[in-house]
Short mmCIF file of C-alpha atoms in Angstrom, two decimals:
data_model
loop_
_atom_site.label_atom_id
_atom_site.label_comp_id
_atom_site.label_asym_id
_atom_site.label_seq_id
_atom_site.Cartn_x
_atom_site.Cartn_y
_atom_site.Cartn_z
CA UNK A 1 -32.67 -20.46 -23.28
CA UNK A 2 -31.65 -22.79 -20.44
CA UNK A 3 -34.19 -25.20 -19.04
CA UNK A 4 -35.98 -24.04 -15.91
CA UNK A 5 -35.09 -27.17 -13.92
CA UNK A 6 -34.55 -27.16 -10.18
CA UNK A 7 -31.92 -28.98 -8.19
CA UNK A 8 -34.66 -30.17 -5.85
CA UNK A 9 -36.07 -32.29 -8.67
CA UNK A 10 -32.76 -33.96 -9.43
CA UNK A 11 -32.12 -37.26 -7.67
CA UNK A 12 -28.67 -38.08 -9.06
CA UNK A 13 -25.64 -35.91 -8.22
CA UNK A 14 -24.52 -34.02 -11.32
CA UNK A 15 -20.78 -34.52 -12.09
CA UNK A 16 -18.71 -31.37 -12.61
CA UNK A 17 -14.97 -31.18 -13.26
CA UNK A 18 -13.35 -27.92 -12.15
CA UNK A 19 -9.82 -26.69 -12.83
CA UNK A 20 -8.66 -23.94 -10.50
CA UNK A 21 -5.63 -22.58 -8.70
CA UNK A 22 -4.07 -23.67 -5.42
CA UNK A 23 -1.73 -21.75 -3.13
CA UNK A 24 -0.99 -24.53 -0.65
CA UNK A 25 0.88 -27.80 -0.97
CA UNK A 26 -2.12 -29.82 0.19
CA UNK A 27 -5.40 -28.50 -1.29
CA UNK A 28 -8.67 -30.11 -0.28
CA UNK A 29 -9.36 -33.50 -1.84
CA UNK A 30 -12.61 -35.14 -2.83
CA UNK A 31 -12.66 -36.92 0.54
CA UNK A 32 -12.79 -33.63 2.43
CA UNK A 33 -15.96 -33.31 4.55
CA UNK A 34 -16.16 -29.69 3.35
CA UNK A 35 -16.24 -30.80 -0.29
CA UNK A 36 -18.82 -33.46 0.62
CA UNK A 37 -20.99 -30.82 2.29
CA UNK A 38 -20.80 -28.58 -0.77
CA UNK A 39 -21.73 -31.50 -3.02
CA UNK A 40 -24.73 -32.32 -0.87
CA UNK A 41 -25.96 -28.73 -0.83
CA UNK A 42 -25.54 -28.26 -4.59
CA UNK A 43 -26.57 -31.72 -5.76
CA UNK A 44 -23.26 -32.33 -7.51
CA UNK A 45 -20.30 -34.69 -7.64
CA UNK A 46 -17.15 -32.58 -7.87
CA UNK A 47 -13.79 -33.40 -9.37
CA UNK A 48 -11.55 -30.45 -8.51
CA UNK A 49 -8.29 -30.36 -10.44
CA UNK A 50 -5.90 -28.18 -8.48
CA UNK A 51 -2.99 -26.48 -10.27
CA UNK A 52 -0.27 -24.65 -8.34
CA UNK A 53 -0.31 -20.88 -8.69
CA UNK A 54 3.32 -20.91 -9.82
CA UNK A 55 2.46 -22.91 -12.96
CA UNK A 56 -1.22 -22.09 -13.45
CA UNK A 57 -0.84 -19.69 -16.36
CA UNK A 58 1.25 -22.16 -18.35
CA UNK A 59 -1.07 -25.05 -17.59
CA UNK A 60 -4.11 -22.98 -18.49
CA UNK A 61 -2.67 -22.13 -21.90
CA UNK A 62 -1.76 -25.76 -22.54
CA UNK A 63 -5.31 -26.86 -21.74
CA UNK A 64 -6.79 -24.13 -23.94
CA UNK A 65 -4.80 -25.52 -26.87
CA UNK A 66 -6.57 -28.88 -26.53
CA UNK A 67 -10.18 -29.93 -27.06
CA UNK A 68 -10.39 -31.61 -23.66
CA UNK A 69 -11.32 -28.75 -21.36
CA UNK A 70 -12.77 -29.26 -17.85
CA UNK A 71 -16.44 -28.34 -17.38
CA UNK A 72 -15.51 -25.25 -15.37
CA UNK A 73 -12.13 -23.55 -15.62
CA UNK A 74 -10.52 -20.57 -13.92
CA UNK A 75 -9.19 -18.04 -16.43
CA UNK A 76 -6.62 -15.61 -15.07
CA UNK A 77 -6.87 -12.85 -17.69
CA UNK A 78 -8.24 -11.93 -21.11
CA UNK A 79 -5.08 -13.02 -22.88
CA UNK A 80 -4.72 -13.66 -26.60
CA UNK A 81 -5.16 -17.42 -26.11
CA UNK A 82 -8.31 -16.86 -24.04
CA UNK A 83 -9.85 -14.53 -26.63
CA UNK A 84 -9.06 -17.02 -29.38
CA UNK A 85 -10.63 -19.85 -27.38
CA UNK A 86 -13.79 -17.79 -26.82
CA UNK A 87 -14.03 -16.93 -30.51
CA UNK A 88 -13.56 -20.58 -31.50
CA UNK A 89 -16.55 -21.60 -29.38
CA UNK A 90 -14.63 -23.21 -26.52
CA UNK A 91 -16.70 -21.39 -23.87
CA UNK A 92 -20.41 -21.01 -23.26
CA UNK A 93 -21.73 -17.48 -23.71
CA UNK A 94 -23.53 -16.92 -20.42
CA UNK A 95 -24.71 -13.30 -20.73
CA UNK A 96 -28.23 -14.03 -22.07
CA UNK A 97 -28.67 -16.85 -19.53
CA UNK A 98 -27.93 -14.99 -16.28
CA UNK A 99 -31.48 -13.73 -15.78
CA UNK A 100 -32.50 -17.27 -14.77
CA UNK A 101 -30.22 -17.41 -11.72
CA UNK A 102 -31.02 -15.30 -8.66
CA UNK A 103 -27.44 -14.58 -7.60
CA UNK A 104 -25.59 -14.53 -10.91
CA UNK A 105 -28.07 -12.09 -12.45
CA UNK A 106 -27.00 -9.52 -9.83
CA UNK A 107 -23.43 -9.42 -11.16
CA UNK A 108 -21.87 -5.95 -10.90
CA UNK A 109 -22.36 -4.21 -14.27
CA UNK A 110 -18.97 -2.49 -14.25
CA UNK A 111 -17.20 -5.78 -13.67
CA UNK A 112 -19.39 -7.49 -16.26
CA UNK A 113 -18.39 -4.90 -18.87
CA UNK A 114 -14.72 -5.36 -17.98
CA UNK A 115 -15.07 -9.08 -18.71
CA UNK A 116 -16.62 -8.77 -22.16
CA UNK A 117 -14.91 -10.34 -25.18
CA UNK A 118 -16.30 -9.02 -28.47
CA UNK A 119 -19.22 -7.64 -26.42
CA UNK A 120 -20.09 -11.12 -25.15
CA UNK A 121 -19.95 -12.40 -21.59
CA UNK A 122 -18.28 -15.77 -21.06
CA UNK A 123 -17.03 -15.46 -17.51
CA UNK A 124 -18.24 -15.56 -13.91
CA UNK A 125 -15.81 -13.27 -12.05
CA UNK A 126 -14.19 -13.82 -8.70
CA UNK A 127 -15.33 -10.44 -7.41
CA UNK A 128 -12.89 -8.13 -5.65
CA UNK A 129 -13.24 -4.53 -4.40
CA UNK A 130 -12.76 -1.86 -7.08
CA UNK A 131 -11.10 0.45 -4.54
CA UNK A 132 -8.60 -2.10 -3.27
CA UNK A 133 -5.36 -0.12 -3.65
CA UNK A 134 -3.57 2.05 -1.14
CA UNK A 135 -0.51 2.31 1.10
CA UNK A 136 0.48 0.23 4.12
CA UNK A 137 3.11 1.82 6.36
CA UNK A 138 4.81 1.53 9.74
CA UNK A 139 2.68 3.81 11.87
CA UNK A 140 5.03 3.43 14.83
CA UNK A 141 7.87 4.69 12.63
CA UNK A 142 5.80 7.70 11.59
CA UNK A 143 5.06 8.52 15.23
CA UNK A 144 8.75 8.20 16.09
CA UNK A 145 9.66 10.72 13.37
CA UNK A 146 7.04 13.22 14.55
CA UNK A 147 5.08 13.29 11.28
CA UNK A 148 1.38 12.92 10.59
CA UNK A 149 -0.21 10.58 8.07
CA UNK A 150 0.43 11.86 4.52
CA UNK A 151 -2.31 13.90 2.88
CA UNK A 152 -0.42 15.11 -0.22
CA UNK A 153 2.28 13.75 -2.53
CA UNK A 154 4.74 16.09 -0.80
CA UNK A 155 3.77 14.61 2.57
CA UNK A 156 4.30 11.13 1.13
CA UNK A 157 7.81 12.09 0.05
CA UNK A 158 8.53 13.57 3.48
CA UNK A 159 7.42 10.32 5.12
CA UNK A 160 9.72 8.22 2.92
CA UNK A 161 12.59 10.59 3.64
CA UNK A 162 11.93 10.44 7.38
CA UNK A 163 11.82 6.63 7.23
CA UNK A 164 15.32 6.82 5.74
CA UNK A 165 16.98 9.72 7.59
CA UNK A 166 14.96 9.97 10.79
CA UNK A 167 16.01 6.77 12.60
CA UNK A 168 12.36 5.67 12.70
CA UNK A 169 13.11 2.47 14.62
CA UNK A 170 15.14 4.36 17.25
CA UNK A 171 18.17 2.06 17.02
CA UNK A 172 20.64 4.84 16.08
CA UNK A 173 21.64 2.91 12.95
CA UNK A 174 21.25 3.97 9.32
CA UNK A 175 19.50 0.72 8.36
CA UNK A 176 16.03 1.63 7.08
CA UNK A 177 14.48 3.00 3.90
CA UNK A 178 11.09 4.33 2.86
CA UNK A 179 9.42 2.57 -0.06
CA UNK A 180 9.50 -1.13 -0.92
CA UNK A 181 9.12 -1.82 -4.65
CA UNK A 182 9.21 -5.07 -6.63
CA UNK A 183 9.20 -6.13 -10.28
CA UNK A 184 5.39 -5.94 -10.23
CA UNK A 185 4.29 -2.73 -12.00
CA UNK A 186 1.25 -2.21 -9.76
CA UNK A 187 2.96 -0.04 -7.14
CA UNK A 188 4.23 2.36 -9.80
CA UNK A 189 0.80 2.45 -11.48
CA UNK A 190 -0.88 3.38 -8.19
CA UNK A 191 1.57 6.16 -7.38
CA UNK A 192 1.36 7.56 -10.91
CA UNK A 193 -2.43 7.76 -10.59
CA UNK A 194 -1.96 10.17 -7.66
CA UNK A 195 -0.27 12.53 -10.14
CA UNK A 196 -3.26 12.50 -12.48
CA UNK A 197 -2.03 9.75 -14.84
CA UNK A 198 -4.97 7.89 -16.46
CA UNK A 199 -5.66 4.22 -15.82
CA UNK A 200 -4.04 2.85 -19.03
CA UNK A 201 -6.15 5.18 -21.24
CA UNK A 202 -7.62 8.64 -20.70
CA UNK A 203 -9.52 11.29 -22.64
CA UNK A 204 -7.66 14.28 -24.06
CA UNK A 205 -9.16 17.72 -24.66
CA UNK A 206 -10.53 16.58 -28.03
CA UNK A 207 -12.48 13.78 -26.38
CA UNK A 208 -10.24 11.07 -27.80
CA UNK A 209 -8.53 8.31 -25.84
CA UNK A 210 -4.77 8.40 -25.51
CA UNK A 211 -2.44 5.98 -23.70
CA UNK A 212 -1.35 7.01 -20.22
CA UNK A 213 2.32 7.28 -21.23
CA UNK A 214 1.50 10.05 -23.76
CA UNK A 215 0.28 12.42 -21.03
CA UNK A 216 2.35 15.13 -19.36
CA UNK A 217 1.32 13.78 -15.97
CA UNK A 218 3.11 10.53 -16.80
CA UNK A 219 6.43 12.33 -17.22
CA UNK A 220 5.88 14.34 -14.03
CA UNK A 221 5.22 11.17 -12.05
CA UNK A 222 8.33 9.52 -13.49
CA UNK A 223 10.44 12.48 -12.37
CA UNK A 224 9.12 12.02 -8.84
CA UNK A 225 9.89 8.30 -8.86
CA UNK A 226 13.34 9.05 -10.28
CA UNK A 227 13.92 11.47 -7.45
CA UNK A 228 13.20 8.66 -4.98
CA UNK A 229 15.62 6.35 -6.73
CA UNK A 230 18.40 8.88 -7.21
CA UNK A 231 18.47 9.27 -3.45
CA UNK A 232 19.31 5.59 -3.16
CA UNK A 233 22.57 6.28 -1.34
CA UNK A 234 20.20 7.45 1.38
CA UNK A 235 17.98 4.44 0.54
CA UNK A 236 14.53 5.93 -0.13
CA UNK A 237 13.70 2.79 -2.18
CA UNK A 238 15.28 -0.66 -2.42
CA UNK A 239 18.00 -1.02 -5.03
CA UNK A 240 17.36 -3.23 -8.09
CA UNK A 241 13.66 -3.16 -7.28
CA UNK A 242 12.78 -4.10 -10.88
CA UNK A 243 14.43 -7.49 -10.23
CA UNK A 244 12.90 -8.02 -6.79
CA UNK A 245 10.52 -10.99 -6.57
CA UNK A 246 6.95 -9.91 -5.64
CA UNK A 247 6.67 -13.11 -3.60
CA UNK A 248 9.16 -11.49 -1.19
CA UNK A 249 7.24 -8.19 -1.03
CA UNK A 250 6.49 -8.54 2.69
CA UNK A 251 9.99 -9.46 3.88
CA UNK A 252 11.62 -6.00 4.16
CA UNK A 253 8.53 -4.66 5.95
CA UNK A 254 8.41 -7.53 8.43
CA UNK A 255 12.18 -7.45 8.94
CA UNK A 256 12.16 -3.75 9.79
CA UNK A 257 14.05 -2.62 6.69
CA UNK A 258 11.40 -0.84 4.61
CA UNK A 259 8.57 1.26 5.97
CA UNK A 260 5.92 1.49 3.23
CA UNK A 261 4.26 -0.75 0.63
CA UNK A 262 1.92 0.64 -2.04
CA UNK A 263 -0.29 -2.23 -3.18
CA UNK A 264 -3.59 -3.87 -2.20
CA UNK A 265 -4.68 -2.75 1.25
CA UNK A 266 -5.51 -6.35 2.20
CA UNK A 267 -1.78 -6.96 2.40
CA UNK A 268 -1.89 -5.30 5.81
CA UNK A 269 -3.70 -8.35 7.24
CA UNK A 270 -0.94 -10.69 6.08
CA UNK A 271 1.75 -8.36 7.38
CA UNK A 272 0.06 -7.97 10.74
CA UNK A 273 -0.44 -11.72 11.20
CA UNK A 274 3.14 -12.52 10.24
CA UNK A 275 4.65 -9.86 12.47
CA UNK A 276 2.49 -10.93 15.39
CA UNK A 277 3.53 -14.56 14.86
CA UNK A 278 7.21 -13.56 14.82
CA UNK A 279 6.83 -11.35 17.88
CA UNK A 280 7.62 -8.14 16.01
CA UNK A 281 6.33 -5.18 18.00
CA UNK A 282 4.91 -2.86 15.33
CA UNK A 283 1.89 -0.72 14.53
CA UNK A 284 0.55 -0.67 10.99
CA UNK A 285 -1.06 2.36 9.36
CA UNK A 286 -3.08 2.67 6.17
CA UNK A 287 -4.21 5.30 3.70
CA UNK A 288 -5.95 5.01 0.35
CA UNK A 289 -4.39 7.85 -1.61
CA UNK A 290 -2.77 11.27 -1.34
CA UNK A 291 -3.69 14.49 -3.10
CA UNK A 292 -1.93 15.71 -6.24
CA UNK A 293 -2.66 18.50 -8.73
CA UNK A 294 -5.93 16.78 -9.73
CA UNK A 295 -7.03 16.09 -6.18
CA UNK A 296 -7.65 12.67 -4.67
CA UNK A 297 -7.56 9.80 -7.15
CA UNK A 298 -7.51 6.03 -6.66
CA UNK A 299 -6.50 3.50 -9.32
CA UNK A 300 -9.43 1.17 -9.92
CA UNK A 301 -8.97 -2.56 -10.10
CA UNK A 302 -10.88 -4.48 -12.77
CA UNK A 303 -13.16 -5.62 -9.95
CA UNK A 304 -12.25 -9.27 -10.31
CA UNK A 305 -9.38 -11.68 -9.82
CA UNK A 306 -9.81 -14.16 -12.64
CA UNK A 307 -13.09 -15.60 -13.88
CA UNK A 308 -14.67 -19.01 -14.40
CA UNK A 309 -15.79 -20.18 -17.82
CA UNK A 310 -17.98 -23.11 -18.80
CA UNK A 311 -16.42 -25.14 -21.59
CA UNK A 312 -17.99 -26.85 -24.58
CA UNK A 313 -20.43 -24.41 -26.12
CA UNK A 314 -21.17 -26.84 -28.95
CA UNK A 315 -20.86 -30.10 -27.02
CA UNK A 316 -22.90 -29.42 -23.88
CA UNK A 317 -26.67 -29.71 -23.84
CA UNK A 318 -28.87 -26.95 -22.48
CA UNK A 319 -29.59 -29.19 -19.52
CA UNK A 320 -25.87 -29.57 -18.72
CA UNK A 321 -25.23 -25.86 -19.04
CA UNK A 322 -28.19 -25.15 -16.78
CA UNK A 323 -26.98 -27.56 -14.12
CA UNK A 324 -23.51 -26.03 -14.10
CA UNK A 325 -24.92 -22.50 -13.87
CA UNK A 326 -27.19 -23.63 -11.05
CA UNK A 327 -24.10 -24.92 -9.27
CA UNK A 328 -22.22 -21.66 -9.80
CA UNK A 329 -25.29 -19.79 -8.59
CA UNK A 330 -25.54 -22.00 -5.49
CA UNK A 331 -21.90 -21.26 -4.62
CA UNK A 332 -23.10 -17.77 -3.71
CA UNK A 333 -25.62 -18.88 -1.11
CA UNK A 334 -24.55 -17.92 2.40
CA UNK A 335 -24.28 -21.56 3.51
CA UNK A 336 -21.89 -22.47 0.69
CA UNK A 337 -19.88 -19.26 0.99
CA UNK A 338 -19.33 -20.13 4.67
CA UNK A 339 -18.24 -23.65 3.74
CA UNK A 340 -15.80 -22.36 1.13
CA UNK A 341 -14.38 -19.60 3.31
CA UNK A 342 -14.58 -20.98 6.84
CA UNK A 343 -15.08 -24.74 6.58
CA UNK A 344 -17.49 -26.62 8.85
CA UNK A 345 -18.72 -25.08 12.09
CA UNK A 346 -17.49 -26.99 15.12
CA UNK A 347 -14.76 -28.61 13.05
CA UNK A 348 -12.81 -25.69 11.58
CA UNK A 349 -14.30 -22.78 13.49
CA UNK A 350 -16.73 -21.78 16.21
CA UNK A 351 -19.10 -18.84 16.41
CA UNK A 352 -18.70 -16.58 19.41
CA UNK A 353 -20.84 -13.46 19.84
CA UNK A 354 -22.06 -13.77 16.25
CA UNK A 355 -18.62 -13.86 14.62
CA UNK A 356 -16.39 -16.64 13.37
CA UNK A 357 -13.40 -17.60 15.49
CA UNK A 358 -10.93 -19.82 13.64
CA UNK A 359 -10.41 -22.86 15.82
CA UNK A 360 -9.65 -26.17 14.11
CA UNK A 361 -10.74 -29.15 16.21
CA UNK A 362 -8.09 -31.48 17.60
CA UNK A 363 -7.05 -34.13 15.09
CA UNK A 364 -8.59 -32.24 12.14
CA UNK A 365 -6.33 -31.28 9.24
CA UNK A 366 -6.46 -27.77 7.82
CA UNK A 367 -6.06 -29.35 4.40
CA UNK A 368 -9.77 -30.24 4.50
CA UNK A 369 -10.53 -26.62 3.63
CA UNK A 370 -7.30 -25.54 1.93
CA UNK A 371 -7.79 -23.44 -1.22
CA UNK A 372 -11.57 -23.97 -1.41
CA UNK A 373 -11.95 -20.20 -1.10
CA UNK A 374 -10.65 -20.04 -4.69
CA UNK A 375 -14.18 -21.09 -5.75
CA UNK A 376 -15.74 -18.00 -4.16
CA UNK A 377 -17.17 -15.49 -6.62
CA UNK A 378 -19.10 -13.27 -4.17
CA UNK A 379 -22.01 -12.50 -6.50
CA UNK A 380 -23.83 -10.31 -5.69
CA UNK A 381 -21.69 -9.87 -2.55
CA UNK A 382 -19.89 -11.46 0.36
CA UNK A 383 -22.53 -13.17 2.52
CA UNK A 384 -20.06 -15.05 4.75
CA UNK A 385 -20.46 -14.94 8.50
CA UNK A 386 -18.04 -12.21 9.62
CA UNK A 387 -14.67 -13.21 11.02
CA UNK A 388 -13.55 -12.04 14.43
CA UNK A 389 -12.32 -8.63 13.37
CA UNK A 390 -9.99 -5.94 14.61
CA UNK A 391 -9.33 -2.28 13.99
CA UNK A 392 -7.04 -3.02 11.05
CA UNK A 393 -9.70 -4.99 9.15
CA UNK A 394 -12.28 -2.30 9.83
CA UNK A 395 -9.88 0.36 8.55
CA UNK A 396 -9.21 -1.60 5.34
CA UNK A 397 -12.95 -1.88 4.63
CA UNK A 398 -13.46 1.82 5.39
CA UNK A 399 -10.68 2.97 3.05
CA UNK A 400 -11.80 0.65 0.24
CA UNK A 401 -15.26 2.15 0.52
CA UNK A 402 -13.86 5.70 0.42
CA UNK A 403 -11.69 4.83 -2.58
CA UNK A 404 -14.77 3.86 -4.59
CA UNK A 405 -15.82 7.53 -4.59
CA UNK A 406 -12.63 8.60 -6.40
CA UNK A 407 -11.89 5.68 -8.69
CA UNK A 408 -9.94 6.14 -11.92
CA UNK A 409 -11.17 3.45 -14.30
CA UNK A 410 -9.83 2.32 -17.65
CA UNK A 411 -12.30 3.52 -20.32
CA UNK A 412 -10.89 0.98 -22.80
CA UNK A 413 -11.15 -2.02 -20.47
CA UNK A 414 -14.08 -3.55 -22.31
CA UNK A 415 -12.60 -3.29 -25.82
CA UNK A 416 -11.15 -6.27 -27.67
CA UNK A 417 -8.19 -4.90 -29.63
CA UNK A 418 -6.77 -6.94 -32.50
CA UNK A 419 -3.62 -4.81 -32.63
CA UNK A 420 -3.03 -5.36 -28.93
CA UNK A 421 -3.38 -9.12 -29.15
CA UNK A 422 -0.93 -9.09 -32.04
CA UNK A 423 1.62 -6.62 -30.69
CA UNK A 424 0.67 -5.97 -27.06
CA UNK A 425 3.58 -7.81 -25.46
CA UNK A 426 6.06 -5.85 -27.57
CA UNK A 427 4.34 -2.49 -27.04
CA UNK A 428 3.91 -2.98 -23.28
CA UNK A 429 7.49 -4.19 -22.96
CA UNK A 430 8.82 -1.04 -24.63
CA UNK A 431 7.01 1.28 -22.22
CA UNK A 432 7.59 -0.76 -19.08
CA UNK A 433 11.32 -0.99 -19.80
CA UNK A 434 11.50 2.71 -20.63
CA UNK A 435 9.73 3.55 -17.37
CA UNK A 436 12.25 1.57 -15.33
CA UNK A 437 15.23 2.99 -17.25
CA UNK A 438 14.02 6.55 -16.69
CA UNK A 439 13.41 5.98 -12.97
CA UNK A 440 16.89 4.52 -12.40
CA UNK A 441 18.57 7.20 -14.52
CA UNK A 442 19.69 5.12 -17.49
CA UNK A 443 17.83 7.39 -19.94
CA UNK A 444 16.77 11.03 -19.85
CA UNK A 445 13.50 12.63 -20.95
CA UNK A 446 14.64 13.04 -24.56
CA UNK A 447 15.59 9.37 -24.78
CA UNK A 448 12.28 8.42 -23.19
CA UNK A 449 10.46 10.39 -25.91
CA UNK A 450 12.56 8.58 -28.53
CA UNK A 451 11.23 5.28 -27.18
CA UNK A 452 7.70 6.68 -27.32
CA UNK A 453 8.30 7.41 -31.03
CA UNK A 454 9.43 3.80 -31.55
CA UNK A 455 6.23 2.69 -29.81
CA UNK A 456 4.13 4.84 -32.15
CA UNK A 457 5.94 3.70 -35.29
CA UNK A 458 5.69 -0.01 -34.45
CA UNK A 459 1.98 -0.41 -33.94
CA UNK A 460 1.19 2.27 -31.39
CA UNK A 461 -0.50 4.64 -33.82
CA UNK A 462 -2.66 1.82 -35.23
CA UNK A 463 -3.48 0.74 -31.68
CA UNK A 464 -4.64 4.25 -30.76
CA UNK A 465 -6.77 4.50 -33.91
CA UNK A 466 -8.35 1.12 -33.23
CA UNK A 467 -9.15 1.94 -29.59
CA UNK A 468 -10.74 5.24 -30.58
CA UNK A 469 -12.83 3.55 -33.28
CA UNK A 470 -14.12 1.13 -30.66
CA UNK A 471 -14.62 4.03 -28.24
CA UNK A 472 -16.75 5.93 -30.76
CA UNK A 473 -18.77 2.83 -31.61
CA UNK A 474 -19.38 2.18 -27.93
CA UNK A 475 -20.75 5.69 -27.45
CA UNK A 476 -23.45 5.29 -30.09
#
């Protein structure tokens, strides 16, 4: 067990090297007064190695193939290379240690289970809402077409049709369409959940788990999506959506071309800020889900966006592991969360009427706090001083809370499948390509079923058997 030392008894700053992701060109450096304040509070000396989001996955895999890992490292997913690294002893197993740290021991149990590798916990998750998904739409367009906010799948279709046919922007031109899609599969996954499709895996009548694409609801949802695409001449969705860069997701919405995005609800904040900055006069609406044959359903996230691991299970002493876990625990104190999220009061923000107002002091660079929020894990929750809010932010929080009552989770999320790590890319590629081809009309239902048979014959059946074996063992 880790030593019960306290940071208060440590006189020398403890050095910690951290590798994490950056989304800006100029992330905070070691000279940043925000970093210095975090070091002082946590009794550490930090060396943060920033890696651009565009190349992070590749860099992460390169590092995992070496023996020279940073002390703390952001892992983006439970990929094959990550599982292999965990099994080879590259990471510290932290599950049995968490009870010694007041914040970390309050980790959400659902998220913790989703992180397990071979029933062991190696990661500290960057917590995110489980009910994060929904639809963002042009409310002013909906008002102009005389419709109400969608309550059912049929209403959703009517909205998309009105956004295409109904001159929603009142410019008398046929220059708008309903649904913006990209090459990211998330939007399709969310919409299919409304039809009753399971989240990756679901129980059949015999109590066994089957993949989502083997359900009848999957086919029904594809027929709906195909209907949207086949009406492309009337532009219900953007053409060649499967090639459209997710980084450009917001552009058609902001530019007044597309009227609805199905994705994380938080996207509404980015859209609102960008449209306000560009002087676009628009009103944004939100809803979490619409009702299908199985009622209201919301696709659950995994509850985290990446997780931090501690490297060197065999090379680090108990004292070193303890100090790093103390640091990770301290990151969840309100004072440090505020530093990571807001910066320094009076320098990067002021507090007015009990809320944060972003207001960087004259001569101060925003780079002092850039990307430091990537270190936030929010365990047990977000303690940050609230930001000056508006109706849109309140609505997002309200819908996310409502979504948590109707979440559709993946019952196989916690399982470590050998078949999947061996053949997952091939199996997933078959289904994802077949889904796109069906939606755009390149194959019919019979041809889709032929691809399903190829999936079954090339590892799918073994994959199903393995998942159900793990499912039965987990129930004992």
